[in-house]
PDB file of C-alpha atoms and ligand atoms in Angstrom:
ATOM      1  CA  MET X 429     124.572  52.715  -3.820  1.00 96.00           C
ATOM      2  CA  PRO X 430     126.625  50.644  -1.333  1.00 98.00           C
ATOM      3  CA  VAL X 431     124.851  47.604   0.088  1.00 98.00           C
ATOM      4  CA  ILE X 432     125.489  47.250   3.821  1.00 98.00           C
ATOM      5  CA  ALA X 433     124.797  43.844   5.373  1.00 98.00           C
ATOM      6  CA  LEU X 434     123.508  43.863   8.964  1.00 98.00           C
ATOM      7  CA  SER X 435     124.258  40.831  11.138  1.00 98.00           C
ATOM      8  CA  PRO X 436     120.953  39.357  12.345  1.00 97.00           C
ATOM      9  CA  MET X 437     119.645  39.628  15.908  1.00 96.00           C
ATOM     10  CA  TRP X 438     117.705  36.804  17.507  1.00 93.00           C
ATOM     11  CA  ASP X 439     114.656  36.860  19.792  1.00 92.00           C
ATOM     12  CA  ASP X 440     114.848  33.529  21.604  1.00 87.00           C
ATOM     13  CA  ASP X 441     111.395  33.813  23.240  1.00 90.00           C
ATOM     14  CA  LYS X 442     109.570  34.212  19.942  1.00 93.00           C
ATOM     15  CA  ALA X 443     112.033  32.284  17.748  1.00 91.00           C
ATOM     16  CA  ARG X 444     112.224  35.321  15.489  1.00 92.00           C
ATOM     17  CA  SER X 445     115.127  37.032  13.828  1.00 92.00           C
ATOM     18  CA  CYS X 446     114.833  40.773  14.269  1.00 93.00           C
ATOM     19  CA  MET X 447     116.648  44.077  13.850  1.00 97.00           C
ATOM     20  CA  SER X 448     116.820  47.324  15.787  1.00 97.00           C
ATOM     21  CA  HIS X 449     115.528  49.872  13.337  1.00 97.00           C
ATOM     22  CA  ASP X 450     118.187  52.471  14.227  1.00 98.00           C
ATOM     23  CA  TYR X 451     120.803  50.451  12.271  1.00 98.00           C
ATOM     24  CA  VAL X 452     118.554  50.333   9.213  1.00 98.00           C
ATOM     25  CA  ALA X 453     117.783  54.049   9.417  1.00 98.00           C
ATOM     26  CA  ALA X 454     121.417  55.063   9.965  1.00 98.00           C
ATOM     27  CA  VAL X 455     122.529  53.182   6.829  1.00 98.00           C
ATOM     28  CA  GLU X 456     119.723  54.724   4.828  1.00 98.00           C
ATOM     29  CA  HIS X 457     120.553  58.225   6.134  1.00 98.00           C
ATOM     30  CA  ALA X 458     124.176  57.706   5.064  1.00 98.00           C
ATOM     31  CA  GLY X 459     123.128  56.838   1.513  1.00 98.00           C
ATOM     32  CA  GLY X 460     123.471  53.063   1.714  1.00 98.00           C
ATOM     33  CA  ALA X 461     121.076  50.195   1.044  1.00 98.00           C
ATOM     34  CA  PRO X 462     120.646  48.165   4.254  1.00 98.00           C
ATOM     35  CA  MET X 463     120.465  44.371   3.865  1.00 98.00           C
ATOM     36  CA  ILE X 464     119.299  42.516   6.985  1.00 98.00           C
ATOM     37  CA  LEU X 465     120.835  39.062   6.918  1.00 98.00           C
ATOM     38  CA  PRO X 466     118.755  36.007   7.877  1.00 97.00           C
ATOM     39  CA  PHE X 467     119.522  34.053  11.072  1.00 97.00           C
ATOM     40  CA  ILE X 468     120.990  31.059   9.292  1.00 97.00           C
ATOM     41  CA  ASN X 469     124.113  29.103  10.151  1.00 97.00           C
ATOM     42  CA  ASN X 470     124.953  28.087   6.605  1.00 97.00           C
ATOM     43  CA  GLU X 471     128.384  29.066   5.368  1.00 97.00           C
ATOM     44  CA  ASN X 472     127.545  28.856   1.661  1.00 98.00           C
ATOM     45  CA  ALA X 473     124.373  30.908   1.973  1.00 98.00           C
ATOM     46  CA  LEU X 474     126.086  33.548   4.109  1.00 98.00           C
ATOM     47  CA  ARG X 475     128.927  33.713   1.604  1.00 98.00           C
ATOM     48  CA  GLU X 476     126.457  34.119  -1.252  1.00 98.00           C
ATOM     49  CA  LEU X 477     124.686  36.956   0.573  1.00 98.00           C
ATOM     50  CA  LEU X 478     127.886  38.763   1.571  1.00 98.00           C
ATOM     51  CA  SER X 479     129.130  38.528  -2.026  1.00 98.00           C
ATOM     52  CA  ARG X 480     126.296  40.942  -2.813  1.00 98.00           C
ATOM     53  CA  ALA X 481     127.281  43.351  -0.023  1.00 98.00           C
ATOM     54  CA  ASP X 482     129.853  46.148   0.012  1.00 98.00           C
ATOM     55  CA  GLY X 483     130.196  46.423   3.784  1.00 98.00           C
ATOM     56  CA  LEU X 484     129.147  44.774   7.048  1.00 98.00           C
ATOM     57  CA  ILE X 485     127.767  46.100  10.325  1.00 99.00           C
ATOM     58  CA  LEU X 486     128.141  43.700  13.265  1.00 98.00           C
ATOM     59  CA  THR X 487     125.135  44.683  15.388  1.00 98.00           C
ATOM     60  CA  GLY X 488     124.548  44.637  19.141  1.00 98.00           C
ATOM     61  CA  GLY X 489     122.807  41.960  21.165  1.00 96.00           C
ATOM     62  CA  ALA X 490     123.273  39.179  23.701  1.00 95.00           C
ATOM     63  CA  ASP X 491     126.540  38.371  25.460  1.00 97.00           C
ATOM     64  CA  VAL X 492     129.184  36.254  23.762  1.00 98.00           C
ATOM     65  CA  ASP X 493     129.484  32.733  25.194  1.00 98.00           C
ATOM     66  CA  PRO X 494     132.525  32.940  27.559  1.00 98.00           C
ATOM     67  CA  ALA X 495     133.624  29.569  26.147  1.00 98.00           C
ATOM     68  CA  ARG X 496     134.649  31.572  23.084  1.00 98.00           C
ATOM     69  CA  TYR X 497     137.417  33.168  25.145  1.00 98.00           C
ATOM     70  CA  GLY X 498     138.190  30.176  27.315  1.00 97.00           C
ATOM     71  CA  GLU X 499     136.323  31.179  30.487  1.00 97.00           C
ATOM     72  CA  GLU X 500     133.610  29.609  32.589  1.00 96.00           C
ATOM     73  CA  MET X 501     130.313  31.503  32.523  1.00 96.00           C
ATOM     74  CA  GLN X 502     129.932  33.521  35.757  1.00 96.00           C
ATOM     75  CA  SER X 503     126.587  34.387  37.350  1.00 97.00           C
ATOM     76  CA  CYS X 504     127.116  38.043  36.362  1.00 97.00           C
ATOM     77  CA  CYS X 505     127.166  37.115  32.652  1.00 96.00           C
ATOM     78  CA  GLY X 506     123.975  37.883  30.736  1.00 95.00           C
ATOM     79  CA  SER X 507     122.029  35.654  28.375  1.00 94.00           C
ATOM     80  CA  ILE X 508     124.016  34.098  25.543  1.00 95.00           C
ATOM     81  CA  SER X 509     123.243  32.711  22.095  1.00 94.00           C
ATOM     82  CA  PRO X 510     125.883  30.223  20.974  1.00 96.00           C
ATOM     83  CA  GLU X 511     124.078  29.920  17.630  1.00 96.00           C
ATOM     84  CA  ARG X 512     124.429  33.650  17.038  1.00 97.00           C
ATOM     85  CA  ASP X 513     128.104  33.486  18.043  1.00 98.00           C
ATOM     86  CA  SER X 514     128.623  30.791  15.441  1.00 98.00           C
ATOM     87  CA  ILE X 515     126.852  32.804  12.722  1.00 98.00           C
ATOM     88  CA  ASP X 516     128.786  35.970  13.615  1.00 98.00           C
ATOM     89  CA  TYR X 517     132.113  34.101  13.478  1.00 98.00           C
ATOM     90  CA  LYS X 518     131.255  32.914   9.963  1.00 98.00           C
ATOM     91  CA  LEU X 519     130.258  36.442   8.913  1.00 98.00           C
ATOM     92  CA  ILE X 520     133.517  37.862  10.288  1.00 98.00           C
ATOM     93  CA  ARG X 521     135.644  35.198   8.573  1.00 98.00           C
ATOM     94  CA  ILE X 522     133.905  35.659   5.215  1.00 98.00           C
ATOM     95  CA  ALA X 523     133.941  39.479   5.422  1.00 98.00           C
ATOM     96  CA  LEU X 524     137.684  39.433   6.185  1.00 98.00           C
ATOM     97  CA  GLU X 525     138.305  37.104   3.222  1.00 98.00           C
ATOM     98  CA  MET X 526     136.292  39.435   0.975  1.00 98.00           C
ATOM     99  CA  LYS X 527     138.032  42.484   2.480  1.00 98.00           C
ATOM    100  CA  LEU X 528     134.671  44.096   3.230  1.00 98.00           C
ATOM    101  CA  PRO X 529     134.803  47.139   5.520  1.00 98.00           C
ATOM    102  CA  ILE X 530     133.338  46.354   8.950  1.00 99.00           C
ATOM    103  CA  LEU X 531     131.708  48.646  11.488  1.00 99.00           C
ATOM    104  CA  ALA X 532     131.381  46.610  14.703  1.00 99.00           C
ATOM    105  CA  ILE X 533     128.998  48.020  17.312  1.00 98.00           C
ATOM    106  CA  CYS X 534     128.614  46.985  20.986  1.00 98.00           C
ATOM    107  CA  ARG X 535     128.372  43.172  20.948  1.00 98.00           C
ATOM    108  CA  GLY X 536     129.912  43.481  17.468  1.00 98.00           C
ATOM    109  CA  MET X 537     133.097  44.909  18.994  1.00 98.00           C
ATOM    110  CA  GLN X 538     133.059  42.297  21.741  1.00 98.00           C
ATOM    111  CA  ILE X 539     132.726  39.318  19.413  1.00 98.00           C
ATOM    112  CA  LEU X 540     135.307  40.739  17.003  1.00 98.00           C
ATOM    113  CA  ASN X 541     137.777  40.973  19.903  1.00 98.00           C
ATOM    114  CA  CYS X 542     137.005  37.346  20.845  1.00 98.00           C
ATOM    115  CA  TYR X 543     137.376  36.252  17.210  1.00 98.00           C
ATOM    116  CA  PHE X 544     140.896  37.693  17.150  1.00 98.00           C
ATOM    117  CA  GLY X 545     141.870  36.096  20.478  1.00 98.00           C
ATOM    118  CA  GLY X 546     140.919  38.731  23.067  1.00 98.00           C
ATOM    119  CA  THR X 547     138.746  38.367  26.171  1.00 98.00           C
ATOM    120  CA  LEU X 548     135.828  40.210  27.824  1.00 98.00           C
ATOM    121  CA  TYR X 549     134.699  41.387  31.240  1.00 98.00           C
ATOM    122  CA  GLN X 550     131.592  39.277  31.834  1.00 98.00           C
ATOM    123  CA  ASP X 551     130.169  42.200  33.810  1.00 98.00           C
ATOM    124  CA  ILE X 552     131.822  45.612  34.080  1.00 98.00           C
ATOM    125  CA  GLY X 553     130.408  46.413  37.534  1.00 97.00           C
ATOM    126  CA  GLU X 554     131.505  43.063  38.976  1.00 97.00           C
ATOM    127  CA  GLN X 555     134.855  42.615  37.264  1.00 98.00           C
ATOM    128  CA  TYR X 556     136.139  46.088  36.305  1.00 98.00           C
ATOM    129  CA  GLY X 557     134.635  48.826  38.448  1.00 97.00           C
ATOM    130  CA  LYS X 558     131.612  50.866  39.397  1.00 96.00           C
ATOM    131  CA  GLU X 559     133.042  54.369  38.821  1.00 96.00           C
ATOM    132  CA  LEU X 560     130.839  54.818  35.744  1.00 96.00           C
ATOM    133  CA  PHE X 561     127.430  53.279  35.074  1.00 96.00           C
ATOM    134  CA  HIS X 562     127.757  51.702  31.638  1.00 97.00           C
ATOM    135  CA  PRO X 563     124.514  49.672  31.418  1.00 97.00           C
ATOM    136  CA  ASN X 564     122.490  52.853  30.961  1.00 95.00           C
ATOM    137  CA  TYR X 565     119.753  51.231  28.869  1.00 95.00           C
ATOM    138  CA  SER X 566     117.070  53.646  30.099  1.00 95.00           C
ATOM    139  CA  ILE X 567     118.520  56.538  28.041  1.00 94.00           C
ATOM    140  CA  PRO X 568     119.263  54.842  24.708  1.00 95.00           C
ATOM    141  CA  ARG X 569     119.677  58.088  22.757  1.00 95.00           C
ATOM    142  CA  SER X 570     121.086  60.335  25.454  1.00 94.00           C
ATOM    143  CA  ASP X 571     124.558  61.275  26.631  1.00 95.00           C
ATOM    144  CA  ALA X 572     125.726  58.782  29.256  1.00 96.00           C
ATOM    145  CA  HIS X 573     129.451  59.504  29.514  1.00 98.00           C
ATOM    146  CA  MET X 574     132.315  61.134  27.642  1.00 98.00           C
ATOM    147  CA  MET X 575     134.508  59.320  25.127  1.00 98.00           C
ATOM    148  CA  LYS X 576     138.146  60.218  24.558  1.00 98.00           C
ATOM    149  CA  TYR X 577     139.480  59.253  21.139  1.00 98.00           C
ATOM    150  CA  VAL X 578     143.099  58.111  20.953  1.00 98.00           C
ATOM    151  CA  THR X 579     145.356  60.696  19.308  1.00 98.00           C
ATOM    152  CA  GLY X 580     146.654  59.420  15.988  1.00 98.00           C
ATOM    153  CA  SER X 581     144.015  56.689  15.679  1.00 98.00           C
ATOM    154  CA  HIS X 582     142.002  56.272  12.518  1.00 98.00           C
ATOM    155  CA  LEU X 583     138.839  56.534  14.626  1.00 98.00           C
ATOM    156  CA  ARG X 584     139.925  59.960  15.919  1.00 98.00           C
ATOM    157  CA  GLU X 585     140.406  61.064  12.321  1.00 98.00           C
ATOM    158  CA  VAL X 586     136.956  59.764  11.285  1.00 98.00           C
ATOM    159  CA  ILE X 587     135.154  61.319  14.280  1.00 98.00           C
ATOM    160  CA  GLY X 588     137.015  64.612  13.843  1.00 98.00           C
ATOM    161  CA  GLN X 589     137.061  65.474  17.562  1.00 97.00           C
ATOM    162  CA  ASP X 590     139.282  64.607  20.524  1.00 98.00           C
ATOM    163  CA  GLU X 591     136.286  63.753  22.701  1.00 98.00           C
ATOM    164  CA  SER X 592     132.511  63.660  22.653  1.00 98.00           C
ATOM    165  CA  TRP X 593     129.506  62.457  24.615  1.00 98.00           C
ATOM    166  CA  VAL X 594     128.160  58.997  23.814  1.00 98.00           C
ATOM    167  CA  ASN X 595     125.379  56.710  24.981  1.00 98.00           C
ATOM    168  CA  SER X 596     126.233  53.562  26.958  1.00 98.00           C
ATOM    169  CA  ARG X 597     124.130  50.400  26.623  1.00 98.00           C
ATOM    170  CA  HIS X 598     126.514  47.642  27.645  1.00 98.00           C
ATOM    171  CA  HIS X 599     127.421  45.663  30.746  1.00 97.00           C
ATOM    172  CA  GLN X 600     130.374  43.870  29.139  1.00 98.00           C
ATOM    173  CA  ALA X 601     133.549  45.235  27.541  1.00 98.00           C
ATOM    174  CA  VAL X 602     136.966  44.235  26.237  1.00 98.00           C
ATOM    175  CA  LYS X 603     139.296  42.892  28.950  1.00 98.00           C
ATOM    176  CA  LYS X 604     142.345  41.637  27.030  1.00 98.00           C
ATOM    177  CA  LEU X 605     142.609  43.410  23.694  1.00 98.00           C
ATOM    178  CA  ALA X 606     143.343  41.095  20.755  1.00 98.00           C
ATOM    179  CA  ASP X 607     146.982  41.283  19.631  1.00 98.00           C
ATOM    180  CA  CYS X 608     146.123  42.530  16.137  1.00 98.00           C
ATOM    181  CA  MET X 609     144.050  45.432  17.488  1.00 98.00           C
ATOM    182  CA  ALA X 610     145.037  48.877  18.753  1.00 98.00           C
ATOM    183  CA  PRO X 611     143.080  50.966  21.310  1.00 98.00           C
ATOM    184  CA  ALA X 612     141.056  53.763  19.689  1.00 98.00           C
ATOM    185  CA  ALA X 613     138.920  55.298  22.471  1.00 98.00           C
ATOM    186  CA  TYR X 614     138.517  55.212  26.241  1.00 98.00           C
ATOM    187  CA  ALA X 615     135.723  56.114  28.658  1.00 98.00           C
ATOM    188  CA  PRO X 616     136.674  58.436  31.564  1.00 98.00           C
ATOM    189  CA  ASP X 617     137.020  55.418  33.903  1.00 98.00           C
ATOM    190  CA  GLY X 618     139.715  53.984  31.634  1.00 98.00           C
ATOM    191  CA  LEU X 619     137.511  51.336  30.036  1.00 98.00           C
ATOM    192  CA  LEU X 620     138.487  50.576  26.441  1.00 98.00           C
ATOM    193  CA  GLU X 621     135.507  51.416  24.220  1.00 98.00           C
ATOM    194  CA  ALA X 622     136.922  51.279  20.693  1.00 98.00           C
ATOM    195  CA  MET X 623     139.568  49.385  18.744  1.00 98.00           C
ATOM    196  CA  GLU X 624     140.917  49.267  15.217  1.00 98.00           C
ATOM    197  CA  PRO X 625     143.319  46.917  13.395  1.00 98.00           C
ATOM    198  CA  LYS X 626     147.023  47.652  13.648  1.00 98.00           C
ATOM    199  CA  ASP X 627     147.441  46.818   9.950  1.00 97.00           C
ATOM    200  CA  GLY X 628     145.124  49.618   8.837  1.00 96.00           C
ATOM    201  CA  SER X 629     142.470  47.391   7.261  1.00 97.00           C
ATOM    202  CA  PRO X 630     139.021  49.050   7.107  1.00 98.00           C
ATOM    203  CA  ILE X 631     137.539  47.981  10.439  1.00 98.00           C
ATOM    204  CA  LEU X 632     136.266  50.214  13.247  1.00 98.00           C
ATOM    205  CA  ALA X 633     134.895  48.624  16.405  1.00 98.00           C
ATOM    206  CA  ILE X 634     133.103  50.703  19.033  1.00 98.00           C
ATOM    207  CA  GLN X 635     131.258  49.981  22.250  1.00 98.00           C
ATOM    208  CA  TRP X 636     128.592  52.720  22.122  1.00 98.00           C
ATOM    209  CA  HIS X 637     125.619  52.984  19.737  1.00 98.00           C
ATOM    210  CA  PRO X 638     126.202  55.639  17.035  1.00 98.00           C
ATOM    211  CA  GLU X 639     123.107  54.446  15.158  1.00 98.00           C
ATOM    212  CA  SER X 640     121.019  55.949  17.989  1.00 98.00           C
ATOM    213  CA  LEU X 641     122.974  59.231  17.992  1.00 98.00           C
ATOM    214  CA  GLU X 642     123.695  60.009  14.337  1.00 97.00           C
ATOM    215  CA  GLU X 643     120.578  62.122  13.779  1.00 96.00           C
ATOM    216  CA  ARG X 644     121.636  64.465  16.595  1.00 96.00           C
ATOM    217  CA  LEU X 645     125.433  64.275  16.616  1.00 97.00           C
ATOM    218  CA  PRO X 646     127.298  64.890  13.335  1.00 97.00           C
ATOM    219  CA  GLU X 647     130.513  63.303  14.637  1.00 97.00           C
ATOM    220  CA  GLN X 648     128.641  60.001  15.066  1.00 98.00           C
ATOM    221  CA  LYS X 649     127.177  60.311  11.569  1.00 98.00           C
ATOM    222  CA  ASN X 650     130.807  60.409  10.386  1.00 98.00           C
ATOM    223  CA  LEU X 651     131.149  56.715  11.294  1.00 98.00           C
ATOM    224  CA  PHE X 652     128.466  55.738   8.804  1.00 98.00           C
ATOM    225  CA  ALA X 653     129.875  58.126   6.187  1.00 98.00           C
ATOM    226  CA  TRP X 654     133.239  56.371   6.661  1.00 98.00           C
ATOM    227  CA  LEU X 655     131.588  52.977   6.118  1.00 98.00           C
ATOM    228  CA  MET X 656     129.938  54.240   2.906  1.00 98.00           C
ATOM    229  CA  ARG X 657     133.249  55.603   1.596  1.00 98.00           C
ATOM    230  CA  GLU X 658     135.041  52.331   2.303  1.00 98.00           C
ATOM    231  CA  ALA X 659     132.150  50.318   0.863  1.00 98.00           C
ATOM    232  CA  GLY X 660     132.302  52.364  -2.326  1.00 94.00           C
ATOM    233  CA  LYS X 661     135.981  51.538  -2.969  1.00 91.00           C
TER     234      LYS X 661
HETATM  235 MN1  LIG J1203     130.141  52.887  28.167  1.00 67.00          MN
END
């Protein structure tokens, strides 16, 4: 059974590491063994833990510190956790070294883009546009807007459809796409909502939350099935 490591979330008010249960359930539904990583910034310990994993999910959460992409923090930026950024960077570096498959979700996509040299909109409504309402947190499991998958992309192949409805629980998004990444899906307002490596390595990064849709939408379940297949190689 593939072991899937989940990058840890952090509750600053309570000084607790935590995890949205949908990630845990989605891995279990797909036939994997979820492993919630501890919130520790220790390279050796993280390496030891990831050596026991077959795949990694970079989970959602707080905004990435704009310093990571060379910008000043604007008032429209949300709360940040530089400690979490540092832990996630270590997890990404180690997972790449180990050639673990990575499914990056929401903040996971954002920090992966920063890791590879891209930048973010600190707030979509302020810096990109208000045509679509992306921070639709009040309907976490419901259809918020359409997603159009890029023809010929690996993501399109995994999803098995040209377009589908998705949820939308984000107020930030990719601005400058990292050079090593290719676009894989767009929202109807033109916002980039998925990317994948140009070199074909097993990484899919998406802006919506398939872990909250997979019980209802088979095409979103396909993302976790893909991760299990890659993790089993
Ligand atoms: Mn969206």
